[in-house]
CSV table of C-alpha atoms in Angstrom, one decimal:
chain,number,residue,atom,x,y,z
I,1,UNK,CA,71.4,-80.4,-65.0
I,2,UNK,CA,73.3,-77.0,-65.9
I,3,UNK,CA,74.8,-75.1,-63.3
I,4,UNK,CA,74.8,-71.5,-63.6
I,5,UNK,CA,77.3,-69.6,-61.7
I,6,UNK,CA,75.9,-65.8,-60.4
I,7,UNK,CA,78.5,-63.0,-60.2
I,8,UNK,CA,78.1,-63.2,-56.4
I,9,UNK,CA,79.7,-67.4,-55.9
I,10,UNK,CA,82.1,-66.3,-58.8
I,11,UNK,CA,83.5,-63.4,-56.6
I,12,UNK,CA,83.3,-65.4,-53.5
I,13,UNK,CA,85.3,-68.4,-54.7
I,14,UNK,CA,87.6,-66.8,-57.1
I,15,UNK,CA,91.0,-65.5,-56.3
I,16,UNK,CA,92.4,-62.2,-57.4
I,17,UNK,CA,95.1,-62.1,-60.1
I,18,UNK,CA,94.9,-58.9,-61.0
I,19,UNK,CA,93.5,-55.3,-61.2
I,20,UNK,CA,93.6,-52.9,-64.8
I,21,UNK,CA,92.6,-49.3,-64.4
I,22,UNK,CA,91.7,-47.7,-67.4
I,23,UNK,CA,92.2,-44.0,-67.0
I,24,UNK,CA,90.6,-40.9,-67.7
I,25,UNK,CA,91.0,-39.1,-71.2
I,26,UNK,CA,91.3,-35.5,-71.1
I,27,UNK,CA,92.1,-35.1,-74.3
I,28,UNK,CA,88.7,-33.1,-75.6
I,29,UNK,CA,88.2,-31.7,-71.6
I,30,UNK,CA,87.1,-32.2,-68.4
I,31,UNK,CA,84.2,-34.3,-69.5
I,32,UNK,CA,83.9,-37.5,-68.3
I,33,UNK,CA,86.1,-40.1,-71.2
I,34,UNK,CA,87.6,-42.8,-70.1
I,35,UNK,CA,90.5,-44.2,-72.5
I,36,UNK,CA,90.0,-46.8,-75.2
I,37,UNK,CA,93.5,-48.1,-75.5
I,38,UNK,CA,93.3,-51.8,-74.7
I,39,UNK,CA,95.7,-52.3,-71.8
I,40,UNK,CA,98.3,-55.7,-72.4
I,41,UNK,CA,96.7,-57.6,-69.9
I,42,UNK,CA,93.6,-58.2,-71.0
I,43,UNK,CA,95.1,-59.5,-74.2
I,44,UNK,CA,94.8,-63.2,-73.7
I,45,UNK,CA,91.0,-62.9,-71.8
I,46,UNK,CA,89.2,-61.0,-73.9
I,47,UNK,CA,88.6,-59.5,-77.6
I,48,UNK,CA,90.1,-56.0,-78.2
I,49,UNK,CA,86.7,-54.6,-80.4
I,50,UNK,CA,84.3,-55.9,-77.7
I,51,UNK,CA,86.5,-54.2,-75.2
I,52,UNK,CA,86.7,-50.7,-77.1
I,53,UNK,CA,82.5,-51.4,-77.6
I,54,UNK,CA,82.0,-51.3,-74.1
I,55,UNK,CA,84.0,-48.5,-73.0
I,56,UNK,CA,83.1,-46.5,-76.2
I,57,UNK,CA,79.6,-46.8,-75.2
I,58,UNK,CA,80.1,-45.5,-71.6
I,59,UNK,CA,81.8,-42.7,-73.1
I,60,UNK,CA,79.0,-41.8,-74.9
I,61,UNK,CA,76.6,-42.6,-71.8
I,62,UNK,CA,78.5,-39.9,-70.0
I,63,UNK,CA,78.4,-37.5,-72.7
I,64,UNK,CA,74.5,-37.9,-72.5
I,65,UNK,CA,74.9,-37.1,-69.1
I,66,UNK,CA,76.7,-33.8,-68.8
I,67,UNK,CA,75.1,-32.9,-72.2
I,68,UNK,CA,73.6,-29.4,-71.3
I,69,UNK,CA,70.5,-29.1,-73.5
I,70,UNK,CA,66.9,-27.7,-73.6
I,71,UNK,CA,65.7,-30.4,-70.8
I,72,UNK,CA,68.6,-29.7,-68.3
I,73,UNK,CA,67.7,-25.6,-68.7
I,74,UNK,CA,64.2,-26.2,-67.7
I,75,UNK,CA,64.8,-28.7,-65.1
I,76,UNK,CA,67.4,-26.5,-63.8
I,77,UNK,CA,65.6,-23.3,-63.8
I,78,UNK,CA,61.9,-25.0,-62.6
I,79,UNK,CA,64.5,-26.4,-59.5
I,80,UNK,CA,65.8,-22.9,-58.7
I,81,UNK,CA,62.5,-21.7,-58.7
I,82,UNK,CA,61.3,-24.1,-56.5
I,83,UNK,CA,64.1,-24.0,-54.1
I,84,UNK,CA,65.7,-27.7,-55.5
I,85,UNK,CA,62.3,-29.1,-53.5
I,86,UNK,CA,60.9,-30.5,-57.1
I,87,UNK,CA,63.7,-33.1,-56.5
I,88,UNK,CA,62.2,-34.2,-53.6
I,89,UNK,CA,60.2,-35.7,-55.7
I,90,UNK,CA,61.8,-36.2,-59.3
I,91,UNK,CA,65.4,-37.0,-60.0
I,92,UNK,CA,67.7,-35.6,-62.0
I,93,UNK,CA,69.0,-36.0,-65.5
I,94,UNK,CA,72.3,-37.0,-64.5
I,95,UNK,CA,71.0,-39.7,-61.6
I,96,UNK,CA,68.4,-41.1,-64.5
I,97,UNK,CA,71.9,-41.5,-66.7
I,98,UNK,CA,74.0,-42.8,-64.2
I,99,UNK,CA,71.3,-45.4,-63.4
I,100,UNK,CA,71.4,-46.3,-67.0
I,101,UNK,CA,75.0,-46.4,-67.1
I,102,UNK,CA,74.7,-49.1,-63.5
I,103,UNK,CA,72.5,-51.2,-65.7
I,104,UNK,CA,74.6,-51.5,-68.7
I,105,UNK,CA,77.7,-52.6,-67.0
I,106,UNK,CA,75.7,-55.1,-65.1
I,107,UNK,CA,74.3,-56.4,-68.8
I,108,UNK,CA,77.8,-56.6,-69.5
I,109,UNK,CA,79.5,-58.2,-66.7
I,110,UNK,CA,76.6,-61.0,-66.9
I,111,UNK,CA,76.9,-61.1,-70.7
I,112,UNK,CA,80.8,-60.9,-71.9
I,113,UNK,CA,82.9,-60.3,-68.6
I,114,UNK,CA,82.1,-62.9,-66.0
I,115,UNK,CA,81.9,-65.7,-68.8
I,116,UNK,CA,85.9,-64.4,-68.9
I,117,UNK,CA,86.9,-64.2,-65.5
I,118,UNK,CA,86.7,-60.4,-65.6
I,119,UNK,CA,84.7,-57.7,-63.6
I,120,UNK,CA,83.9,-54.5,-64.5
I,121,UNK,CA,83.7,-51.7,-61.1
I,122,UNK,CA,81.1,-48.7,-62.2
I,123,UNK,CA,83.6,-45.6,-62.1
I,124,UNK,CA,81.0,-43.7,-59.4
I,125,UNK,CA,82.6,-46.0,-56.9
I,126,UNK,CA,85.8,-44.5,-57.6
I,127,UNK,CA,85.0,-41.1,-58.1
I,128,UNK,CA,85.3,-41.2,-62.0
I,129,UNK,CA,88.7,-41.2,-61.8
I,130,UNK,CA,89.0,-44.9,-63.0
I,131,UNK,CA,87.3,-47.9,-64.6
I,132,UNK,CA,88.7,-51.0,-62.2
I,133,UNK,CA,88.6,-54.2,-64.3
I,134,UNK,CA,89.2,-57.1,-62.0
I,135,UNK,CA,90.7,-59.9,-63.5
I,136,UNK,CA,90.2,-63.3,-61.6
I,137,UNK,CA,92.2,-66.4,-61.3
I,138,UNK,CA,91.6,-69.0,-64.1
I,139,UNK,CA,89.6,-71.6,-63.0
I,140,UNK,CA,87.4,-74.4,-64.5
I,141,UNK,CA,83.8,-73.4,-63.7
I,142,UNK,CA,82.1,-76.1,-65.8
I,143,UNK,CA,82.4,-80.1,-64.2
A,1,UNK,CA,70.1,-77.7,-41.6
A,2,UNK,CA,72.5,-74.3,-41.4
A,3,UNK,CA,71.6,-71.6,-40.0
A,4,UNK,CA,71.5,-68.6,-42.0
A,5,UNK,CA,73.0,-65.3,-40.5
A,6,UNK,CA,71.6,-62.0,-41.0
A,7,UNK,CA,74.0,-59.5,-41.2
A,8,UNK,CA,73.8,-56.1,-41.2
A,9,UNK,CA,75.1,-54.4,-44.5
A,10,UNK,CA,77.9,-51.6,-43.9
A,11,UNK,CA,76.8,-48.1,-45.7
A,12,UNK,CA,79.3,-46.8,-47.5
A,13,UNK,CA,79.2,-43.3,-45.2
A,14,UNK,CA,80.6,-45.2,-41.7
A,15,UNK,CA,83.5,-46.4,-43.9
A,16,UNK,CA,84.4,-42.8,-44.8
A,17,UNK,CA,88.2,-42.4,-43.4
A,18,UNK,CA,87.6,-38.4,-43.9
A,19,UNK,CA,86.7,-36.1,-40.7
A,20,UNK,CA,82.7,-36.1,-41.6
A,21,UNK,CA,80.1,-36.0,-39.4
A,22,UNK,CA,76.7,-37.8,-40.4
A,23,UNK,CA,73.2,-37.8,-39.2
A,24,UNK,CA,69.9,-39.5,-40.5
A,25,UNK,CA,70.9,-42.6,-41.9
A,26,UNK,CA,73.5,-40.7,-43.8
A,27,UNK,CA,71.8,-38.2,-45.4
A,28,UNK,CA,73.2,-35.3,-43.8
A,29,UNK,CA,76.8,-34.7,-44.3
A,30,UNK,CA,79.1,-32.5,-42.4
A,31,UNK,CA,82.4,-31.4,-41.2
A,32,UNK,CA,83.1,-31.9,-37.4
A,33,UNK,CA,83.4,-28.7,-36.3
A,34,UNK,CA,79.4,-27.0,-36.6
A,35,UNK,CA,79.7,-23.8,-33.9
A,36,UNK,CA,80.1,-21.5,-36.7
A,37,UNK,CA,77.0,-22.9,-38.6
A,38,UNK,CA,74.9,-22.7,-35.4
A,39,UNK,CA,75.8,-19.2,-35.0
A,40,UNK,CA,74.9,-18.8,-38.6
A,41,UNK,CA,71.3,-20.3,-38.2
A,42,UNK,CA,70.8,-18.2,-35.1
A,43,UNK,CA,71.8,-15.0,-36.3
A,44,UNK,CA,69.5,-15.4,-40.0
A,45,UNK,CA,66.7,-16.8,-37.7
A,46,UNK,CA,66.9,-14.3,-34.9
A,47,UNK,CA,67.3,-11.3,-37.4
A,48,UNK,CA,64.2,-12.2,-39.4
A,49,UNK,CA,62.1,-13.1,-36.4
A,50,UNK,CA,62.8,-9.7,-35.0
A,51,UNK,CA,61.6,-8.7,-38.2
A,52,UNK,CA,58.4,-10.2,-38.1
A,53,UNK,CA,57.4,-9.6,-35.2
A,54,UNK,CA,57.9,-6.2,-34.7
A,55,UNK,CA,57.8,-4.8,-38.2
A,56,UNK,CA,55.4,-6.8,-40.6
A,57,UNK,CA,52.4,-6.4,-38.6
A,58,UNK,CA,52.7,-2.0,-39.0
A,59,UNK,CA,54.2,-2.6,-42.5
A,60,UNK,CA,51.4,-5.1,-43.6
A,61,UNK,CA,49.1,-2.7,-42.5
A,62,UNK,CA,50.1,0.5,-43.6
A,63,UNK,CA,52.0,0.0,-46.8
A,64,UNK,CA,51.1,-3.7,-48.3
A,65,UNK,CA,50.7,-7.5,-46.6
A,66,UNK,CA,52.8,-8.2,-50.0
A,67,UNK,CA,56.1,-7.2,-48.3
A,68,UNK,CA,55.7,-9.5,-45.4
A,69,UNK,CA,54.6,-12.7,-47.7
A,70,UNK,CA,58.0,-11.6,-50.0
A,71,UNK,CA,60.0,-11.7,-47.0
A,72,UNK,CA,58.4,-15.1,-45.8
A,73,UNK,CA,59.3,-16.4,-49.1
A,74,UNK,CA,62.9,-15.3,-48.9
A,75,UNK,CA,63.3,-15.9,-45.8
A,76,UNK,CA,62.8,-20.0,-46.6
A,77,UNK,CA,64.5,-19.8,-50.2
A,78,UNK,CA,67.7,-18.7,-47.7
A,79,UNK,CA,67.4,-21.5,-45.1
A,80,UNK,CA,66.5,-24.0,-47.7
A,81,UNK,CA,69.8,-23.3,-49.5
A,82,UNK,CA,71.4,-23.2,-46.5
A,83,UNK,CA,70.7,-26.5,-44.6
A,84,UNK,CA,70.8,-27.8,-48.6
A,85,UNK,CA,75.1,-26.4,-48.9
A,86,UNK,CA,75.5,-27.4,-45.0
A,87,UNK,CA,74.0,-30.6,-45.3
A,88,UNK,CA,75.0,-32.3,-48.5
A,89,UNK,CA,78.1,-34.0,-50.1
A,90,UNK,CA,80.6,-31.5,-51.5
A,91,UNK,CA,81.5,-33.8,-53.8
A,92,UNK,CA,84.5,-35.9,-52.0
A,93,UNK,CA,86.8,-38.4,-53.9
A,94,UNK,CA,86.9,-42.2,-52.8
A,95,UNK,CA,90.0,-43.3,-51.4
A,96,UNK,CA,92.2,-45.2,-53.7
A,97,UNK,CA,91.7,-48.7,-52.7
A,98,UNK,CA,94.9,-50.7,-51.8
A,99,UNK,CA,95.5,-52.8,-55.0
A,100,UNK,CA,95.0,-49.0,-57.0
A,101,UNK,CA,97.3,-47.5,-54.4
A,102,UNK,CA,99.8,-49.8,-55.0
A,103,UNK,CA,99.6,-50.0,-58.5
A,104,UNK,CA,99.7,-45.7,-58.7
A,105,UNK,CA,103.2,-46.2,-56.7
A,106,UNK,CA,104.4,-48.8,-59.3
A,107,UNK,CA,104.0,-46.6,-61.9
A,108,UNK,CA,105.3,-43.4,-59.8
A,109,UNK,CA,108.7,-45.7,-59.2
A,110,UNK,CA,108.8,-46.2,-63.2
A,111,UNK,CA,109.0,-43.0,-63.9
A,112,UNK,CA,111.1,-41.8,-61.4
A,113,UNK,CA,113.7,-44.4,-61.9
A,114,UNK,CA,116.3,-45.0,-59.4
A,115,UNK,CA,116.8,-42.3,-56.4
A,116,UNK,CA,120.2,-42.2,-54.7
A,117,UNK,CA,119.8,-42.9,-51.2
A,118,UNK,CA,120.1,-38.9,-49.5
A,119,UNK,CA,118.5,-37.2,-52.2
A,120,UNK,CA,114.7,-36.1,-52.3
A,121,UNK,CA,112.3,-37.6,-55.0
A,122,UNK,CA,110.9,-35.6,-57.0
A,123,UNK,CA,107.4,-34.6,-56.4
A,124,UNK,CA,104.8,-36.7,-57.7
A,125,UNK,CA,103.1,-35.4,-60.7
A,126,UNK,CA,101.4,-36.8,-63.6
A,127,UNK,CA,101.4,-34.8,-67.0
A,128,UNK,CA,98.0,-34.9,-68.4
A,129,UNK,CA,96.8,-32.8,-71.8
A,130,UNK,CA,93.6,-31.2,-72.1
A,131,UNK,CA,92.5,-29.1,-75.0
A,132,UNK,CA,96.1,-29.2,-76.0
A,133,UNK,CA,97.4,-27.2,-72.6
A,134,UNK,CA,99.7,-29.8,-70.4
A,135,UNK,CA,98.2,-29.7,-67.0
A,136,UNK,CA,99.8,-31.0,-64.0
A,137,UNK,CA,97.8,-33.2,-61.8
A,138,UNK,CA,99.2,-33.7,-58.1
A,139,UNK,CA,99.0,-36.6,-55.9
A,140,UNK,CA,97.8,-36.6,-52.9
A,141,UNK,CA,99.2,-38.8,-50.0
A,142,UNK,CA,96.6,-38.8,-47.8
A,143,UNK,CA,94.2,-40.3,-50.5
A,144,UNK,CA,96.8,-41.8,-52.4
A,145,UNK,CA,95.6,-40.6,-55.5
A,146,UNK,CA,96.5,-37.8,-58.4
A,147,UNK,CA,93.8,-35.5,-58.2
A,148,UNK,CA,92.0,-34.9,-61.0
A,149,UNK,CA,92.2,-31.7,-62.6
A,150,UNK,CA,90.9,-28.8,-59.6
A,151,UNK,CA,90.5,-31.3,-57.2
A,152,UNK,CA,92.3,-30.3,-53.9
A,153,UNK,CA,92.2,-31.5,-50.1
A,154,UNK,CA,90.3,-29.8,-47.6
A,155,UNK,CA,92.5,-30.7,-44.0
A,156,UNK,CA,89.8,-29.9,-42.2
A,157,UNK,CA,87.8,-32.8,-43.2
A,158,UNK,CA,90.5,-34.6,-44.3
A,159,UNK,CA,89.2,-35.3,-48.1
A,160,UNK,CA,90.2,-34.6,-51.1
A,161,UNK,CA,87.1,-32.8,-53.0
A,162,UNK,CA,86.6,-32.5,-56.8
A,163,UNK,CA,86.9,-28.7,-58.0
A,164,UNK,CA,87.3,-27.9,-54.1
A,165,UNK,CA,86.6,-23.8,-53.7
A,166,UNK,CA,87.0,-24.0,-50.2
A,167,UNK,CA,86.2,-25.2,-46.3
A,168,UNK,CA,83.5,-22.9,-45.3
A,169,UNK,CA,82.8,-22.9,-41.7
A,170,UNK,CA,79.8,-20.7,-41.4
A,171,UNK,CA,77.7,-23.1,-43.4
A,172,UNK,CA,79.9,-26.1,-41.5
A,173,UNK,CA,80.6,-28.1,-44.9
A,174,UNK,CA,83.2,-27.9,-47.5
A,175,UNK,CA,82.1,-26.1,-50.7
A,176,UNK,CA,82.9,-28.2,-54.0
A,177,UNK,CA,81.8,-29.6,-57.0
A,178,UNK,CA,78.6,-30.7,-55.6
A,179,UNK,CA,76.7,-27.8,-53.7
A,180,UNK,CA,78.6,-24.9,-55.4
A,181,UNK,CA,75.2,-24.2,-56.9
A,182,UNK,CA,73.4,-23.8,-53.4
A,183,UNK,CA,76.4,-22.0,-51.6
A,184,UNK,CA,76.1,-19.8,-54.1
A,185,UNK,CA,72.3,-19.0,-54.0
A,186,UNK,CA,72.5,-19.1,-50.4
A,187,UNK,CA,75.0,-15.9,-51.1
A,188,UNK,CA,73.2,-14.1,-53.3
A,189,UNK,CA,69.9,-14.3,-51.6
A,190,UNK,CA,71.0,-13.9,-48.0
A,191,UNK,CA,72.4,-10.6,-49.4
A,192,UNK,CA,69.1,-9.9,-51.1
A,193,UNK,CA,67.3,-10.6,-47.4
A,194,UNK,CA,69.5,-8.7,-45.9
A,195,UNK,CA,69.0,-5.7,-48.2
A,196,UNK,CA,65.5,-6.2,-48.3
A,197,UNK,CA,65.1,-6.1,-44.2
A,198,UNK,CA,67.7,-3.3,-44.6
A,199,UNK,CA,65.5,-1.1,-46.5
A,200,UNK,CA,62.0,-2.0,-44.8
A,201,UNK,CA,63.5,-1.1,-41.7
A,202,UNK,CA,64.2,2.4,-42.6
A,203,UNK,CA,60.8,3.0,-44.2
A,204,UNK,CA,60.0,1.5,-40.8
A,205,UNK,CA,61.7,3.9,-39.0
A,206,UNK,CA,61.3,6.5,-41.3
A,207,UNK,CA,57.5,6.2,-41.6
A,208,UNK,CA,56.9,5.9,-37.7
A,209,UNK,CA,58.8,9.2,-37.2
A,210,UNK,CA,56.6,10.9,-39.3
A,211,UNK,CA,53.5,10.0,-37.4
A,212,UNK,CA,55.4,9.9,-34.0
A,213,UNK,CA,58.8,11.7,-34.0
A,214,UNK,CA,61.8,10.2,-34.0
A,215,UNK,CA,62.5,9.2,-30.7
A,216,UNK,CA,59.2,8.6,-29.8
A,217,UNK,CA,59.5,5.8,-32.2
A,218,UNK,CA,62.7,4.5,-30.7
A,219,UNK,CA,61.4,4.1,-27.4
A,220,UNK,CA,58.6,2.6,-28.8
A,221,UNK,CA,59.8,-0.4,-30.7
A,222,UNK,CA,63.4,-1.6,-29.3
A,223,UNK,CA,63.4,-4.0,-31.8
A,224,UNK,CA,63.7,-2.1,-34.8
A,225,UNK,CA,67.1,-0.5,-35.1
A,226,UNK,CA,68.2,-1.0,-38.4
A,227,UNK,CA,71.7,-2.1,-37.7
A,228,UNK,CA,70.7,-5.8,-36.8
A,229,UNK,CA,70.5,-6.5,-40.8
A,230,UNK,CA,74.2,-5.5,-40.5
A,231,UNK,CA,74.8,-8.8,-38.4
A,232,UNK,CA,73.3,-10.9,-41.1
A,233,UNK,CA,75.8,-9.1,-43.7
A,234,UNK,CA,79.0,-10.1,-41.2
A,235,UNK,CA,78.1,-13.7,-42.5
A,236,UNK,CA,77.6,-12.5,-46.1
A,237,UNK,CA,81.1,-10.5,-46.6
A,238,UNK,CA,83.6,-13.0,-46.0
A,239,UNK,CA,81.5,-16.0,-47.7
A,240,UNK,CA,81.6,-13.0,-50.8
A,241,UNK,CA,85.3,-12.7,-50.0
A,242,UNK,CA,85.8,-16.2,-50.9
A,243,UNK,CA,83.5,-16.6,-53.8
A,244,UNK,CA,85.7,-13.5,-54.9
A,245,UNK,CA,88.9,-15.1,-54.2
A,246,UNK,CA,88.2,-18.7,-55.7
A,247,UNK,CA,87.0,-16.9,-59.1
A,248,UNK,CA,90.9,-16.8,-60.9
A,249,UNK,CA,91.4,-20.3,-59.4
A,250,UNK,CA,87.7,-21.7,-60.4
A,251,UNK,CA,87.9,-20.5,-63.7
A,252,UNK,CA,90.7,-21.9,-66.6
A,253,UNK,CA,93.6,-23.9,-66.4
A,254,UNK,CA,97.1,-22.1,-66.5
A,255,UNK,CA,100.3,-23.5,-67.9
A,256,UNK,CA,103.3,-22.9,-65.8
């Protein structure tokens, strides 16, 4: 019979070798980028163009965040009318995004990372100062 | 057969290390020191309840009910905005964790290279470019992180806050990224209030007076000296003062 291994045992019987933090990139602003360089350590675990996928993709997640179009006005303006009580009830643009973003980097640690010994923190744990890539000890899973 | 162990899951809020008060479960999020936000509440409160009770009911009848209703309506957009700035997350950084503190020093070491023993570091700063300007980002050693660009630490609550305009203590909360919007609205229409109640107090006055005589109608209704809106605007002028202040900090990056 097949074993699968959840995230969860993985993190509890695993060591930690090491931790990457992939910075912000200001380069265009203030918005929310995170770098695509692929840091040296990761070279041996996993493939540079997946790597630059993923974090490409956040990028653009974020973008679709803070993007400031017709929808954000009227949200905005039907919550100052309503004295921010319509989000008692409704959430906001950004929330709705940043849900999406949780869910993707779950997809991806199940999918690419944890097969690799990796783990991907969401940034909104640390502020969106950093993406935390957790790299664990190399260990045989399969018997 | 083991037993299984329920434990109870830590929130995220009673691991704060910052100075923050919270109530309900962690939905309401404060600084420790809340006299100056009682006094607030007790002065917009008291103000419009003397306001209601003694001047609506001639107002409502005599000129329109619409003026009361409008003042209801303000009167709960203020509070609401209020208890919404006082009561929510400014918008405070996470503490670097250790392996991320220790790994920001690494790389602080690198740059610096080798101190002689007796001199002084230099200060830690990380060079970062946006839009082409080079912006210095400092690091904070209570966090034991760089802050990003117009972060700063409030001491009072011991955090660092992203684009931090400052500690105020009449709403009790820091004012930051995260409930500039309502500090701000709780400005601008406190002031309208307190013009509004300004204003309907003289007609007030002014329309009792005709019927009456002047001091007839102060002996008549102690409550309606005009002069009480000016205790609302005691909490209005210095919160002003700092939106005022914060404006050349808030607004672009400088080089140098």
């Amino acid at each position: 019979m097949a074993e699968t291994h959840s995230l969860q045992d993985m993190r509890q019987q695993a060591a930690v070798a090491a931790k990457v933090f992939i910075q912000r990139d200001y380069t265009n602003g203030t918005m929310c980028q995170f770098q695509t360089k692929f840091p040296s350590e990761l070279e041996t675990k996993i493939d540079k163009q997946q790597f630059e996928e993923t974090i490409r993709t956040l990028n653009n997640l974020y973008a679709e965040a803070e993007k400031l179009g017709s929808q954000s006005f009227i949200e905005g303006c039907l919550a100052c009318l309503t004295a921010y009580t319509v989000f008692l009830c409704m959430e906001t643009h950004y929330e709705k995004v940043l849900k999406k973003i949780a869910k993707y980097i779950q997809e991806q640690n199940d999918k690419i990372y944890a097969p690799r010994g990796l783990l991907l923190t969401d940034p909104i744990e640390r502020g969106l100062r950093v993406i935390e890539i957790t790299i664990y000890e190399d260990r045989s899973f399969t018997r | 057969m083991s037993a299984v162990m329920i434990t109870r899951k830590v929130r995220k809020w009673e691991k704060l290390p910052g100075k923050n008060t919270f109530c309900c479960d962690g939905r309401v999020m404060m600084a420790r020191q809340k006299g100056i936000f009682y006094l607030t509440l007790f002065l917009i409160v008291g103000t419009c309840s003397l306001f209601f009770a003694f001047e609506c009911p001639y107002l409502a009848v005599h000129l329109s009910p619409a003026i009361p209703v409008f003042a209801v309506l303000l009167f709960l957009f203020v509070m609401a905005m209020l208890l919404r700035t006082s009561f929510s997350d400014p918008g405070v950084l996470p503490r670097a964790l250790p392996e991320e503190a220790n790994f920001i020093e690494m790389e602080i070491e690198a740059a610096n290279g080798n101190v002689p023993s007796g001199q002084r570091p230099p200060p830690r700063i990380r060079n970062v470019q946006i839009n082409n300007q080079i912006v210095k980002l400092k690091y904070c050693y209570t966090c034991k992180i760089f802050r990003p660009p117009r972060a700063s630490h409030c001491s009072i609550c011991d955090n660092c806050v992203d684009r931090f305009d400052h500690h105020c203590p009449w709403v009790g909360n820091c004012v930051g990224k995260r409930n500039y919007r309502y500090f701000y609205l709780f400005t601008l229409t406190l002031s309208l209030l307190t013009i509004y109640i300004f204003a309907f107090d003289i007609v007030h006055v002014v329309m009792r007076s005709v019927d009456q005589g002047f001091l007839n109608t102060l002996k008549e209704t102690p409550g309606t000296y005009p002069f009480r809106s000016e205790y609302i605007l005691c909490v209005c002028a210095p919160c002003f003062k700092d939106i005022r202040n914060h404006e050349d900090k808030t607004s672009h990056y400088c080089c140098g």
